[in-house]
Amino acid sequence: MSRRRLPDQGKNFTVIPGEGRRHSHVKQALVFYLVLGLVAVLVIQAGSQWMGMLFFARRLQITTAEPGFFDYSVAAEGVVTRREQVISAPASGIIVELAPSGERIAVGRHLVTILLLSREDILDLQTEILTEKTLWSRLEQYLRDLWHGAAADQPDQPVVLTGEIPPWFQETVTLSSETAGLLSYYVDGWESLWEEAYLTRELVESAASKTVGDLAVGTFVEAGAPLLKIVNNWSWLYHVILPLDSGRGIAARESVTIVFDYAPDNPVQAVLENMVIDAAASEVRLTYRLDQELPGFDRVRWSSASIRFRQEQGIIIPAPAITAQQGQTGVFINSGGSVVFNPVTVIDYQDNRALVDGLEPYTMVIGRPDLVREGQRLN
């Protein structure tokens, strides 16, 4: 039977420091900074290469060829005519009810209610105001202004009655619409115009009668004075006079797009209704029909516009990108990192842009062909 020998419990042990792993933390730090430095070098190298390519691309002015079109238009001025029914006041009085302007109304719609009140009635009221203090005070000032200068000195300004109407005036007359259309309170005296209104701006503005404008409740109106008009807003005309050289080409087109200065964000299609070529006067007279209502068109009699008569489709690129190789017109493109010459047909130039055919959409086009050569690598 073997006997185990137990360690001596009374002995003390001493740890002797070793020297095999001396400065190991210094070596780890050196490895860390070395790896960090290598990563930084790679990042700087990649970044410099990317920045170089970006700078090179900007220097070459590489752009994307976009599908698009060129518009061809001429500036014009002319007269707007509409089918307009003017309604006049059946009697003198104060407007007490008024339908909103600019709304499309149906037949039988109540338009204006007038409280019957003649100038003689106003004179009688003026006398009573001087003795009866129970009447409202604003009417007195209104009557004084009416008969002592306001109406006579400022005939273009509407007379508006403010305050409460005296209770003993109760008789009214109501105007209702006999036709459907757009309700407008803008009356200029040219409402009878319709076909072949080839007029000058000076004539239209000088011969225009007093404009009613927007009526308001409380306005005093005379019997027979034009109050409002009902406008056919489904179809209207635009009459222009163009020079002979440009007008002939436009007159050959049955339809155009017109952009009016008063509605620049609303281009509208127009159909040629009438054409007169006056060679002696070196002008072409054109009448277009428009079947779309524009905001505020009922207030316009004379308007400037842009008539777009043609549109060409193609690929749009910078004009400086066009170059020639061995007598052939084309552009340099970036094809897989290499410069390739792509022949094109130039349709037209506008505003430092070229409209071309023979180029695929979204091709990378080099805008500085003088800086590259065919077959050159770009990366």
PDB file of C-alpha atoms in Angstrom, residues 100-303:
ATOM      1  CA  PRO A 100     -71.034  86.489 -56.078  1.00  0.00           C
ATOM      2  CA  SER A 101     -69.036  87.401 -59.179  1.00  0.00           C
ATOM      3  CA  GLY A 102     -67.113  84.700 -61.040  1.00  0.00           C
ATOM      4  CA  GLU A 103     -69.625  81.916 -60.409  1.00  0.00           C
ATOM      5  CA  ARG A 104     -71.315  79.869 -63.099  1.00  0.00           C
ATOM      6  CA  ILE A 105     -75.042  80.408 -62.752  1.00  0.00           C
ATOM      7  CA  ALA A 106     -78.093  78.563 -64.039  1.00  0.00           C
ATOM      8  CA  VAL A 107     -81.219  79.966 -65.689  1.00  0.00           C
ATOM      9  CA  GLY A 108     -83.544  81.602 -63.145  1.00  0.00           C
ATOM     10  CA  ARG A 109     -80.824  82.362 -60.596  1.00  0.00           C
ATOM     11  CA  HIS A 110     -81.441  85.566 -58.591  1.00  0.00           C
ATOM     12  CA  LEU A 111     -78.619  87.978 -59.438  1.00  0.00           C
ATOM     13  CA  VAL A 112     -79.304  91.431 -57.993  1.00  0.00           C
ATOM     14  CA  THR A 113     -81.983  92.900 -55.737  1.00  0.00           C
ATOM     15  CA  ILE A 114     -82.442  96.675 -55.918  1.00  0.00           C
ATOM     16  CA  LEU A 115     -84.261  98.761 -53.321  1.00  0.00           C
ATOM     17  CA  LEU A 116     -86.195 101.301 -55.373  1.00  0.00           C
ATOM     18  CA  LEU A 117     -84.956 104.747 -54.464  1.00  0.00           C
ATOM     19  CA  SER A 118     -84.855 107.634 -56.958  1.00  0.00           C
ATOM     20  CA  ARG A 119     -82.762 110.772 -56.816  1.00  0.00           C
ATOM     21  CA  GLU A 120     -85.915 112.667 -55.901  1.00  0.00           C
ATOM     22  CA  ASP A 121     -86.375 110.342 -52.936  1.00  0.00           C
ATOM     23  CA  ILE A 122     -82.830 111.106 -51.875  1.00  0.00           C
ATOM     24  CA  LEU A 123     -83.529 114.846 -52.089  1.00  0.00           C
ATOM     25  CA  ASP A 124     -86.593 114.416 -49.902  1.00  0.00           C
ATOM     26  CA  LEU A 125     -84.575 112.401 -47.423  1.00  0.00           C
ATOM     27  CA  GLN A 126     -81.958 115.128 -47.331  1.00  0.00           C
ATOM     28  CA  THR A 127     -84.581 117.639 -46.243  1.00  0.00           C
ATOM     29  CA  GLU A 128     -85.911 115.295 -43.563  1.00  0.00           C
ATOM     30  CA  ILE A 129     -82.465 114.585 -42.228  1.00  0.00           C
ATOM     31  CA  LEU A 130     -82.000 118.213 -41.353  1.00  0.00           C
ATOM     32  CA  THR A 131     -85.031 118.065 -39.001  1.00  0.00           C
ATOM     33  CA  GLU A 132     -85.370 114.411 -38.001  1.00  0.00           C
ATOM     34  CA  LYS A 133     -82.525 113.316 -35.714  1.00  0.00           C
ATOM     35  CA  THR A 134     -83.850 109.777 -35.509  1.00  0.00           C
ATOM     36  CA  LEU A 135     -82.432 108.911 -38.933  1.00  0.00           C
ATOM     37  CA  TRP A 136     -78.969 107.444 -39.036  1.00  0.00           C
ATOM     38  CA  SER A 137     -76.205 110.024 -39.333  1.00  0.00           C
ATOM     39  CA  ARG A 138     -74.203 108.454 -42.143  1.00  0.00           C
ATOM     40  CA  LEU A 139     -76.993 108.980 -44.683  1.00  0.00           C
ATOM     41  CA  GLU A 140     -76.760 112.747 -44.147  1.00  0.00           C
ATOM     42  CA  GLN A 141     -73.073 112.809 -45.078  1.00  0.00           C
ATOM     43  CA  TYR A 142     -73.753 110.503 -48.016  1.00  0.00           C
ATOM     44  CA  LEU A 143     -76.485 112.828 -49.371  1.00  0.00           C
ATOM     45  CA  ARG A 144     -74.334 115.901 -48.918  1.00  0.00           C
ATOM     46  CA  ASP A 145     -71.466 114.244 -50.773  1.00  0.00           C
ATOM     47  CA  LEU A 146     -73.841 113.049 -53.477  1.00  0.00           C
ATOM     48  CA  TRP A 147     -75.309 116.485 -54.214  1.00  0.00           C
ATOM     49  CA  HIS A 148     -72.387 118.731 -53.327  1.00  0.00           C
ATOM     50  CA  GLY A 149     -69.514 117.346 -55.295  1.00  0.00           C
ATOM     51  CA  ALA A 150     -68.823 113.639 -54.739  1.00  0.00           C
ATOM     52  CA  ALA A 151     -70.944 112.387 -57.612  1.00  0.00           C
ATOM     53  CA  ALA A 152     -70.238 115.346 -59.882  1.00  0.00           C
ATOM     54  CA  ASP A 153     -66.504 115.737 -59.231  1.00  0.00           C
ATOM     55  CA  GLN A 154     -65.691 112.005 -59.312  1.00  0.00           C
ATOM     56  CA  PRO A 155     -67.998 110.457 -61.904  1.00  0.00           C
ATOM     57  CA  ASP A 156     -65.822 107.365 -62.215  1.00  0.00           C
ATOM     58  CA  GLN A 157     -66.290 106.432 -58.560  1.00  0.00           C
ATOM     59  CA  PRO A 158     -69.398 104.443 -57.553  1.00  0.00           C
ATOM     60  CA  VAL A 159     -71.635 106.001 -54.933  1.00  0.00           C
ATOM     61  CA  VAL A 160     -72.039 103.600 -52.021  1.00  0.00           C
ATOM     62  CA  LEU A 161     -74.643 104.059 -49.319  1.00  0.00           C
ATOM     63  CA  THR A 162     -73.586 102.854 -45.859  1.00  0.00           C
ATOM     64  CA  GLY A 163     -75.706 102.339 -42.772  1.00  0.00           C
ATOM     65  CA  GLU A 164     -79.270 101.052 -42.382  1.00  0.00           C
ATOM     66  CA  ILE A 165     -81.957 101.626 -44.966  1.00  0.00           C
ATOM     67  CA  PRO A 166     -84.934 103.614 -43.579  1.00  0.00           C
ATOM     68  CA  PRO A 167     -87.799 101.187 -42.869  1.00  0.00           C
ATOM     69  CA  TRP A 168     -90.341 103.050 -45.015  1.00  0.00           C
ATOM     70  CA  PHE A 169     -88.435 102.073 -48.144  1.00  0.00           C
ATOM     71  CA  GLN A 170     -89.460  98.477 -48.835  1.00  0.00           C
ATOM     72  CA  GLU A 171     -90.221  98.193 -52.542  1.00  0.00           C
ATOM     73  CA  THR A 172     -87.587  96.133 -54.378  1.00  0.00           C
ATOM     74  CA  VAL A 173     -86.976  94.593 -57.787  1.00  0.00           C
ATOM     75  CA  THR A 174     -84.974  91.419 -58.363  1.00  0.00           C
ATOM     76  CA  LEU A 175     -83.104  90.532 -61.536  1.00  0.00           C
ATOM     77  CA  SER A 176     -82.870  86.863 -62.490  1.00  0.00           C
ATOM     78  CA  SER A 177     -80.709  85.181 -65.091  1.00  0.00           C
ATOM     79  CA  GLU A 178     -82.340  84.325 -68.400  1.00  0.00           C
ATOM     80  CA  THR A 179     -79.311  82.392 -69.649  1.00  0.00           C
ATOM     81  CA  ALA A 180     -76.681  80.174 -68.062  1.00  0.00           C
ATOM     82  CA  GLY A 181     -73.064  81.261 -67.931  1.00  0.00           C
ATOM     83  CA  LEU A 182     -70.405  82.999 -65.900  1.00  0.00           C
ATOM     84  CA  LEU A 183     -71.556  85.959 -63.808  1.00  0.00           C
ATOM     85  CA  SER A 184     -69.328  89.021 -64.158  1.00  0.00           C
ATOM     86  CA  TYR A 185     -69.712  92.618 -63.000  1.00  0.00           C
ATOM     87  CA  TYR A 186     -67.014  93.878 -65.365  1.00  0.00           C
ATOM     88  CA  VAL A 187     -68.598  95.829 -68.224  1.00  0.00           C
ATOM     89  CA  ASP A 188     -66.448  97.877 -70.626  1.00  0.00           C
ATOM     90  CA  GLY A 189     -68.754  98.645 -73.549  1.00  0.00           C
ATOM     91  CA  TRP A 190     -67.137  96.194 -75.996  1.00  0.00           C
ATOM     92  CA  GLU A 191     -69.495  93.321 -75.165  1.00  0.00           C
ATOM     93  CA  SER A 192     -71.076  93.379 -78.634  1.00  0.00           C
ATOM     94  CA  LEU A 193     -67.764  92.475 -80.296  1.00  0.00           C
ATOM     95  CA  TRP A 194     -67.413  88.905 -81.489  1.00  0.00           C
ATOM     96  CA  GLU A 195     -65.984  88.094 -84.926  1.00  0.00           C
ATOM     97  CA  GLU A 196     -62.975  89.646 -86.682  1.00  0.00           C
ATOM     98  CA  ALA A 197     -62.205  92.172 -83.960  1.00  0.00           C
ATOM     99  CA  TYR A 198     -58.842  93.234 -85.392  1.00  0.00           C
ATOM    100  CA  LEU A 199     -58.457  96.429 -83.405  1.00  0.00           C
ATOM    101  CA  THR A 200     -55.527  98.372 -82.028  1.00  0.00           C
ATOM    102  CA  ARG A 201     -54.796  98.691 -78.356  1.00  0.00           C
ATOM    103  CA  GLU A 202     -55.226 102.460 -78.492  1.00  0.00           C
ATOM    104  CA  LEU A 203     -58.704 102.148 -79.991  1.00  0.00           C
ATOM    105  CA  VAL A 204     -59.837  99.531 -77.484  1.00  0.00           C
ATOM    106  CA  GLU A 205     -58.644 101.523 -74.490  1.00  0.00           C
ATOM    107  CA  SER A 206     -59.787 104.947 -75.697  1.00  0.00           C
ATOM    108  CA  ALA A 207     -63.278 103.831 -76.742  1.00  0.00           C
ATOM    109  CA  ALA A 208     -63.988 101.708 -73.678  1.00  0.00           C
ATOM    110  CA  SER A 209     -66.916 103.037 -71.685  1.00  0.00           C
ATOM    111  CA  LYS A 210     -67.018 103.448 -67.961  1.00  0.00           C
ATOM    112  CA  THR A 211     -66.227 100.134 -66.305  1.00  0.00           C
ATOM    113  CA  VAL A 212     -68.676  99.025 -63.665  1.00  0.00           C
ATOM    114  CA  GLY A 213     -66.179  96.711 -61.992  1.00  0.00           C
ATOM    115  CA  ASP A 214     -67.181  94.839 -58.857  1.00  0.00           C
ATOM    116  CA  LEU A 215     -70.484  96.049 -57.467  1.00  0.00           C
ATOM    117  CA  ALA A 216     -71.123  96.075 -53.731  1.00  0.00           C
ATOM    118  CA  VAL A 217     -74.169  96.048 -51.524  1.00  0.00           C
ATOM    119  CA  GLY A 218     -75.158  99.660 -50.860  1.00  0.00           C
ATOM    120  CA  THR A 219     -74.172 100.931 -54.314  1.00  0.00           C
ATOM    121  CA  PHE A 220     -76.605 103.434 -55.859  1.00  0.00           C
ATOM    122  CA  VAL A 221     -77.400 102.615 -59.503  1.00  0.00           C
ATOM    123  CA  GLU A 222     -79.255 104.618 -62.132  1.00  0.00           C
ATOM    124  CA  ALA A 223     -82.022 103.157 -64.262  1.00  0.00           C
ATOM    125  CA  GLY A 224     -80.603 101.882 -67.554  1.00  0.00           C
ATOM    126  CA  ALA A 225     -77.014 101.681 -66.314  1.00  0.00           C
ATOM    127  CA  PRO A 226     -75.228  98.385 -67.134  1.00  0.00           C
ATOM    128  CA  LEU A 227     -74.981  96.248 -64.017  1.00  0.00           C
ATOM    129  CA  LEU A 228     -73.538  92.919 -65.033  1.00  0.00           C
ATOM    130  CA  LYS A 229     -73.064  90.445 -67.837  1.00  0.00           C
ATOM    131  CA  ILE A 230     -73.563  86.736 -68.321  1.00  0.00           C
ATOM    132  CA  VAL A 231     -70.566  85.291 -70.157  1.00  0.00           C
ATOM    133  CA  ASN A 232     -70.506  82.135 -72.254  1.00  0.00           C
ATOM    134  CA  ASN A 233     -67.369  80.615 -70.729  1.00  0.00           C
ATOM    135  CA  TRP A 234     -67.398  77.506 -72.905  1.00  0.00           C
ATOM    136  CA  SER A 235     -65.992  79.222 -75.982  1.00  0.00           C
ATOM    137  CA  TRP A 236     -64.322  82.575 -76.688  1.00  0.00           C
ATOM    138  CA  LEU A 237     -62.094  84.211 -79.319  1.00  0.00           C
ATOM    139  CA  TYR A 238     -58.675  85.829 -79.499  1.00  0.00           C
ATOM    140  CA  HIS A 239     -57.920  88.141 -82.447  1.00  0.00           C
ATOM    141  CA  VAL A 240     -54.301  89.022 -83.314  1.00  0.00           C
ATOM    142  CA  ILE A 241     -52.391  90.755 -86.098  1.00  0.00           C
ATOM    143  CA  LEU A 242     -48.939  89.353 -86.956  1.00  0.00           C
ATOM    144  CA  PRO A 243     -46.218  90.425 -89.393  1.00  0.00           C
ATOM    145  CA  LEU A 244     -46.449  88.808 -92.806  1.00  0.00           C
ATOM    146  CA  ASP A 245     -43.213  86.785 -92.563  1.00  0.00           C
ATOM    147  CA  SER A 246     -44.032  85.005 -89.284  1.00  0.00           C
ATOM    148  CA  GLY A 247     -47.806  85.078 -89.659  1.00  0.00           C
ATOM    149  CA  ARG A 248     -47.907  82.988 -92.824  1.00  0.00           C
ATOM    150  CA  GLY A 249     -46.202  80.024 -91.203  1.00  0.00           C
ATOM    151  CA  ILE A 250     -48.428  80.153 -88.141  1.00  0.00           C
ATOM    152  CA  ALA A 251     -51.571  80.549 -90.260  1.00  0.00           C
ATOM    153  CA  ALA A 252     -50.791  77.190 -91.887  1.00  0.00           C
ATOM    154  CA  ARG A 253     -51.388  75.409 -88.576  1.00  0.00           C
ATOM    155  CA  GLU A 254     -54.925  74.559 -87.529  1.00  0.00           C
ATOM    156  CA  SER A 255     -54.180  74.531 -83.804  1.00  0.00           C
ATOM    157  CA  VAL A 256     -51.693  76.241 -81.506  1.00  0.00           C
ATOM    158  CA  THR A 257     -51.024  76.663 -77.795  1.00  0.00           C
ATOM    159  CA  ILE A 258     -51.507  80.161 -76.380  1.00  0.00           C
ATOM    160  CA  VAL A 259     -49.989  81.385 -73.126  1.00  0.00           C
ATOM    161  CA  PHE A 260     -51.602  84.665 -72.052  1.00  0.00           C
ATOM    162  CA  ASP A 261     -49.606  87.153 -70.018  1.00  0.00           C
ATOM    163  CA  TYR A 262     -52.398  87.413 -67.433  1.00  0.00           C
ATOM    164  CA  ALA A 263     -52.399  83.603 -66.967  1.00  0.00           C
ATOM    165  CA  PRO A 264     -48.790  82.457 -67.549  1.00  0.00           C
ATOM    166  CA  ASP A 265     -49.286  79.151 -65.736  1.00  0.00           C
ATOM    167  CA  ASN A 266     -52.297  78.129 -67.823  1.00  0.00           C
ATOM    168  CA  PRO A 267     -51.375  77.335 -71.445  1.00  0.00           C
ATOM    169  CA  VAL A 268     -54.520  76.693 -73.465  1.00  0.00           C
ATOM    170  CA  GLN A 269     -55.149  74.993 -76.791  1.00  0.00           C
ATOM    171  CA  ALA A 270     -56.629  77.174 -79.550  1.00  0.00           C
ATOM    172  CA  VAL A 271     -58.129  76.369 -82.955  1.00  0.00           C
ATOM    173  CA  LEU A 272     -57.782  78.680 -85.954  1.00  0.00           C
ATOM    174  CA  GLU A 273     -61.228  80.069 -86.823  1.00  0.00           C
ATOM    175  CA  ASN A 274     -60.408  82.780 -89.345  1.00  0.00           C
ATOM    176  CA  MET A 275     -57.408  83.998 -91.347  1.00  0.00           C
ATOM    177  CA  VAL A 276     -56.879  87.078 -93.499  1.00  0.00           C
ATOM    178  CA  ILE A 277     -53.571  87.690 -95.304  1.00  0.00           C
ATOM    179  CA  ASP A 278     -53.127  91.343 -96.248  1.00  0.00           C
ATOM    180  CA  ALA A 279     -50.015  91.490 -98.422  1.00  0.00           C
ATOM    181  CA  ALA A 280     -50.422  95.213 -99.016  1.00  0.00           C
ATOM    182  CA  ALA A 281     -50.326  95.908 -95.288  1.00  0.00           C
ATOM    183  CA  SER A 282     -47.694  93.167 -94.713  1.00  0.00           C
ATOM    184  CA  GLU A 283     -49.769  91.575 -92.004  1.00  0.00           C
ATOM    185  CA  VAL A 284     -51.730  88.430 -91.218  1.00  0.00           C
ATOM    186  CA  ARG A 285     -54.941  88.591 -89.187  1.00  0.00           C
ATOM    187  CA  LEU A 286     -55.791  85.505 -87.193  1.00  0.00           C
ATOM    188  CA  THR A 287     -58.768  84.582 -85.016  1.00  0.00           C
ATOM    189  CA  TYR A 288     -58.439  81.659 -82.604  1.00  0.00           C
ATOM    190  CA  ARG A 289     -61.212  79.879 -80.736  1.00  0.00           C
ATOM    191  CA  LEU A 290     -60.525  78.748 -77.183  1.00  0.00           C
ATOM    192  CA  ASP A 291     -62.736  76.237 -75.397  1.00  0.00           C
ATOM    193  CA  GLN A 292     -61.241  76.491 -71.934  1.00  0.00           C
ATOM    194  CA  GLU A 293     -61.996  79.084 -69.269  1.00  0.00           C
ATOM    195  CA  LEU A 294     -59.016  80.888 -67.743  1.00  0.00           C
ATOM    196  CA  PRO A 295     -59.036  82.590 -64.329  1.00  0.00           C
ATOM    197  CA  GLY A 296     -60.049  86.234 -64.795  1.00  0.00           C
ATOM    198  CA  PHE A 297     -60.647  85.931 -68.534  1.00  0.00           C
ATOM    199  CA  ASP A 298     -63.978  87.800 -68.205  1.00  0.00           C
ATOM    200  CA  ARG A 299     -62.056  90.950 -67.203  1.00  0.00           C
ATOM    201  CA  VAL A 300     -59.608  90.907 -70.112  1.00  0.00           C
ATOM    202  CA  ARG A 301     -60.281  92.748 -73.357  1.00  0.00           C
ATOM    203  CA  TRP A 302     -56.743  93.400 -74.597  1.00  0.00           C
ATOM    204  CA  SER A 303     -53.981  90.924 -73.834  1.00  0.00           C
TER     205      SER A 303
END
